[in-house]
Amino acid sequence: MLNWFSRNEVERDIISPNSRVRCHFSLKNGQLLYSVYKNDKLIIRPSRLGFLICGEEPLVNNLKLVREQKKKHSEVIELPWGEDRYINNNYNESTFYLAEKKNDKRIMTLRFRIFDNGVAFRYEIPPQPKFSQITIKEELTEFNLDLNTIAWKIPAYQPDRYEYNYEKTNVFNLNHSVHTPLTLKTPNGFYLSIHEAALYNYGSMTIKLNSRQALTTDITPLSDGTKAHVSLPFNTPWRLVMLADSAIELTTNRIMYALNDPPSSDFSWVKTLKFIGIWWAMYVGEWTWAPGERHGATTEHAREYIDAAVRLGIQGLLIEGWNEGWEGDWLENGVNNKFTVATPDFNLEEVASYARSQNIELVGHHETVGFIDNYEKQLEAAYNYYAANGIQYIKTGYAGSMMTINGRREFHHSQLGVNHYQKTVELASRKKIMLDIHEPIKGTGIERTFPNLLSREGARGQEYEGGALSPSHACYLPYTRLLSGGMDYTSGILDLANSVKRMSTTLARQLAYFVTIYSGMQMAADRPFIYEERFPSEFEFIRAVPTNFDRTLPLAGEIGEYYVVARKDHDSADWYIGGVTDETPRRVHIPLDFLDSGAYEATIFADSDDAHYRDNQFGIVKQNKHVGRTDSLDLYMAPGGGFAIQLRHI
Ligand code: NOJ
């Protein structure tokens, strides 16, 4: 439907396909407002929309509606890899074409999409006579919630980027900016998560309370104090509010992907990967990244690890510390990193050729320490070097509290950072390279458009074990960080009682992570001898668990307390179930009615009754039995524990 008119006062309801979600949009006295209801209960109170543009009047009031367009959309999207192969993209869209009543008659479009499980909108600034480029001073979008809404937050603008423990607080305490996805529970019992989708060429959105006591966007600034310099036409990222009746329902909200574009070229070469690495040995002090007597990335070690990967039945091997730049204080000296020069004791050509002969995929490594000028100068040559050696997977890293470019320090999450990460993803896609980005920009679903972006870190991972991770951390992730996509959590560290890095988990829980924390590049992070010599039967589970799923079925959980999920393999009729709990022991009852008909062989790894993450980490019960869809399972999770189940269709 298309309407042509020019109106100063507008009130519109945009209703979701199932009529349960309603967005109310209004234009009154030139001011734009929206509010959101679910089941007729108010969730987002009237909230302001608009921008401040440098050198211009605010693009926020004195607006009139010039034209309005409505559209219904219904589609099933097939994703090449991930947690769910098919996702729904069903929404009702309303687009409001706005113009200023006076001054230069600037124009702006607001596009709303209302889904059964969320609301999304974005600003579109078309080309216009007076502007071909603009500098955004501030975005004024609000998410005006009841101040007693509970929030699960990590702080923004901190030196460790997204790597903080989640804290539960109330909206009235959000005086300092926090990252998204920002997950919340309203006093009337609804769950929501505020996030963004398709973040391109713009500062990342953080959230804080403004002087009106409404949550508002705080776009990560550039070092010149502005938020973004853009050419027109320009679309902002989608502002996304995921909605659910329960915490567990929130965890499979896939609107973020639906709001991103399909790929524009062929990505059939992309394959998810499970890999081991010359990696944890550095964390536990056996080897070093830097050259020297205990250097990890030597040709000899690499050959040994390739042989181990073959024996273990794992497809990939990551090698860190192979290049020049790790000597001395590698964080301070990162500006000197060379990405095409190996250390004298590492022969990349020989290692790559041996890996190829053994059918092992090498995962290359670029630790930039955030010196992106140094990296960008070498980017093309560095990717070519790996590609010429048949290396198609690269883990990148941006350790360093800020990004440094020509002496300027910028936030990883600023427009400059966003554009840098995008440059790497696009160049990698042209070279048929797949990426696992550590210290990344948060996920906003762009892997739908660029499926070669297989994973990210972007939260505290297991490298924080040995003191800085509590059992609740991995019980927050599914409801918070993982709403923005998969995570390389570096699961499967079974040497739990290591004196340098003691894990805050039980043994069964390390296996559970392969199901509860999805990653398109999934690392079996411990050293191979731990798997081969100490835990061969546990490793069988790690080897078998897929990195690509057809379907994900969240079964039970509460934010920061526990999480139980079942996932069906993409390539077989097998299912996997994982569960994790915080410090509280729990029993869960799982009816298996989601299985197909026929028999399944269940292999169960569960905590023993006396297991405990502090003093009995290895207490495990292993069980094999035949089950079908009329059966159910009862599982125990010890403090800091969990369970992992393989259900093999027979
Ligand atoms: C931090 C990354 O998360 C970790 O995986 C990597 O080993 C170190 N940086 C060194 O690059």
Coordinates of N, CA, C and O in Angstrom, one line a residue, residues 551 553-555 564-568 573-578 588-604 623-635 643-649:
R551 N 19.3 -27.9 13.7 CA 18.3 -27.3 14.6 C 18.8 -27.2 16.0 O 19.5 -28.1 16.5
L553 N 17.3 -26.6 19.9 CA 16.1 -26.6 20.8 C 16.5 -26.3 22.2 O 17.0 -27.2 22.9
P554 N 16.3 -25.1 22.7 CA 16.6 -24.8 24.0 C 15.6 -25.5 24.9 O 14.4 -25.5 24.7
L555 N 16.1 -26.2 26.0 CA 15.2 -27.1 26.8 C 14.9 -26.4 28.1 O 13.7 -26.5 28.6
V564 N 20.2 -25.6 29.3 CA 20.2 -27.0 28.7 C 19.7 -26.8 27.3 O 18.7 -26.2 27.1
V565 N 20.4 -27.4 26.4 CA 20.1 -27.2 25.0 C 20.3 -28.5 24.2 O 21.3 -29.3 24.5
A566 N 19.4 -28.8 23.2 CA 19.6 -30.0 22.3 C 19.8 -29.4 20.9 O 19.2 -28.4 20.5
R567 N 20.7 -30.1 20.2 CA 21.0 -29.7 18.8 C 21.1 -30.9 17.9 O 21.7 -31.9 18.3
K568 N 20.5 -30.7 16.7 CA 20.5 -31.8 15.8 C 21.6 -31.5 14.8 O 21.8 -30.4 14.3
A573 N 21.2 -37.8 11.4 CA 20.0 -37.8 12.3 C 20.3 -37.8 13.7 O 19.5 -37.9 14.6
D574 N 21.6 -37.5 14.1 CA 22.1 -37.6 15.5 C 21.8 -36.2 16.2 O 21.8 -35.2 15.6
W575 N 21.5 -36.4 17.5 CA 21.3 -35.2 18.3 C 22.3 -35.2 19.4 O 22.9 -36.2 19.8
Y576 N 22.6 -34.0 19.9 CA 23.5 -33.8 21.0 C 22.8 -32.9 22.1 O 22.1 -32.0 21.7
I577 N 23.0 -33.2 23.3 CA 22.4 -32.4 24.4 C 23.5 -31.9 25.3 O 24.4 -32.7 25.7
G578 N 23.5 -30.7 25.7 CA 24.5 -30.2 26.7 C 23.8 -29.4 27.8 O 22.7 -28.7 27.5
V588 N 17.9 -32.2 36.1 CA 17.0 -31.8 35.1 C 16.4 -33.1 34.4 O 17.0 -34.1 34.3
H589 N 15.1 -33.0 34.1 CA 14.3 -34.1 33.5 C 14.1 -33.7 32.0 O 13.6 -32.6 31.7
I590 N 14.6 -34.6 31.1 CA 14.5 -34.2 29.7 C 13.7 -35.3 28.9 O 14.2 -36.4 28.6
P591 N 12.5 -35.0 28.6 CA 11.7 -35.9 27.7 C 12.3 -35.8 26.3 O 12.7 -34.8 25.8
L592 N 12.5 -37.0 25.7 CA 13.2 -37.0 24.4 C 12.2 -37.0 23.2 O 12.5 -37.5 22.1
D593 N 11.0 -36.4 23.4 CA 10.0 -36.4 22.4 C 10.4 -35.6 21.1 O 9.7 -35.7 20.1
F594 N 11.5 -34.9 21.2 CA 11.9 -34.1 20.0 C 12.6 -35.0 19.0 O 12.9 -34.7 17.8
L595 N 13.0 -36.3 19.4 CA 13.7 -37.2 18.5 C 12.9 -37.7 17.4 O 11.6 -37.7 17.5
D596 N 13.5 -38.1 16.3 CA 12.7 -38.8 15.3 C 12.4 -40.2 15.8 O 12.8 -40.6 16.8
S597 N 11.5 -40.9 15.0 CA 11.2 -42.2 15.4 C 12.4 -43.1 15.2 O 13.4 -42.8 14.5
G598 N 12.4 -44.3 15.9 CA 13.5 -45.2 15.8 C 14.4 -45.1 17.0 O 14.1 -44.3 17.9
A599 N 15.4 -45.9 17.0 CA 16.2 -46.0 18.2 C 17.5 -45.2 18.1 O 18.0 -45.0 17.1
Y600 N 17.9 -44.7 19.3 CA 19.1 -44.0 19.4 C 20.0 -44.6 20.4 O 19.6 -45.1 21.5
E601 N 21.3 -44.6 20.2 CA 22.3 -45.0 21.2 C 22.7 -43.8 21.9 O 23.4 -42.9 21.3
A602 N 22.4 -43.7 23.2 CA 22.8 -42.5 24.0 C 24.1 -42.8 24.7 O 24.3 -43.8 25.4
T603 N 25.1 -41.9 24.5 CA 26.3 -41.9 25.3 C 26.3 -40.7 26.2 O 26.3 -39.5 25.7
I604 N 26.3 -40.9 27.5 CA 26.1 -39.9 28.5 C 27.3 -39.6 29.3 O 27.9 -40.6 29.9
Q623 N 27.8 -43.4 30.7 CA 26.7 -44.4 30.5 C 26.4 -44.5 29.1 O 26.3 -43.5 28.3
N624 N 26.0 -45.8 28.7 CA 25.5 -46.0 27.3 C 24.2 -46.7 27.4 O 24.1 -47.7 28.2
K625 N 23.2 -46.2 26.6 CA 22.0 -47.0 26.6 C 21.2 -46.7 25.4 O 21.4 -45.6 24.7
H626 N 20.2 -47.5 25.1 CA 19.3 -47.2 23.9 C 18.1 -46.5 24.4 O 17.5 -46.8 25.4
V627 N 17.7 -45.4 23.6 CA 16.5 -44.7 24.0 C 15.8 -44.4 22.7 O 16.3 -44.5 21.6
G628 N 14.5 -43.9 22.9 CA 13.7 -43.5 21.8 C 12.8 -42.3 22.2 O 13.0 -41.8 23.4
R629 N 12.0 -41.9 21.3 CA 11.3 -40.6 21.6 C 10.2 -40.6 22.7 O 9.7 -39.6 23.2
T630 N 9.9 -41.8 23.2 CA 9.0 -41.9 24.3 C 9.7 -42.0 25.6 O 9.1 -42.0 26.7
D631 N 11.0 -42.0 25.6 CA 11.8 -42.1 26.8 C 12.1 -40.6 27.3 O 11.9 -39.7 26.6
S632 N 12.7 -40.6 28.5 CA 13.2 -39.4 29.0 C 14.5 -39.6 29.8 O 14.8 -40.8 30.1
L633 N 15.3 -38.6 30.0 CA 16.5 -38.8 30.8 C 16.5 -37.9 32.0 O 16.0 -36.7 31.9
D634 N 17.1 -38.3 33.1 CA 17.2 -37.5 34.3 C 18.7 -37.3 34.5 O 19.5 -38.3 34.6
L635 N 19.1 -36.1 34.6 CA 20.5 -35.7 34.6 C 20.8 -34.9 35.9 O 20.0 -34.1 36.3
F643 N 26.6 -31.6 31.8 CA 26.6 -33.0 31.2 C 26.6 -32.8 29.7 O 26.3 -31.7 29.1
A644 N 27.0 -33.9 29.0 CA 27.0 -33.9 27.5 C 26.5 -35.3 27.1 O 26.9 -36.3 27.6
I645 N 25.6 -35.2 26.1 CA 25.0 -36.5 25.6 C 25.1 -36.5 24.1 O 24.7 -35.5 23.4
Q646 N 25.5 -37.7 23.6 CA 25.4 -37.9 22.2 C 24.3 -38.9 21.9 O 24.2 -39.9 22.7
L647 N 23.4 -38.6 21.0 CA 22.3 -39.5 20.7 C 22.4 -39.9 19.2 O 22.1 -39.2 18.3
R648 N 23.0 -41.1 19.0 CA 23.3 -41.6 17.7 C 22.2 -42.4 17.2 O 21.8 -43.4 17.8
H649 N 21.6 -42.0 16.0 CA 20.5 -42.7 15.5 C 21.0 -44.0 14.9 O 21.9 -44.0 14.1

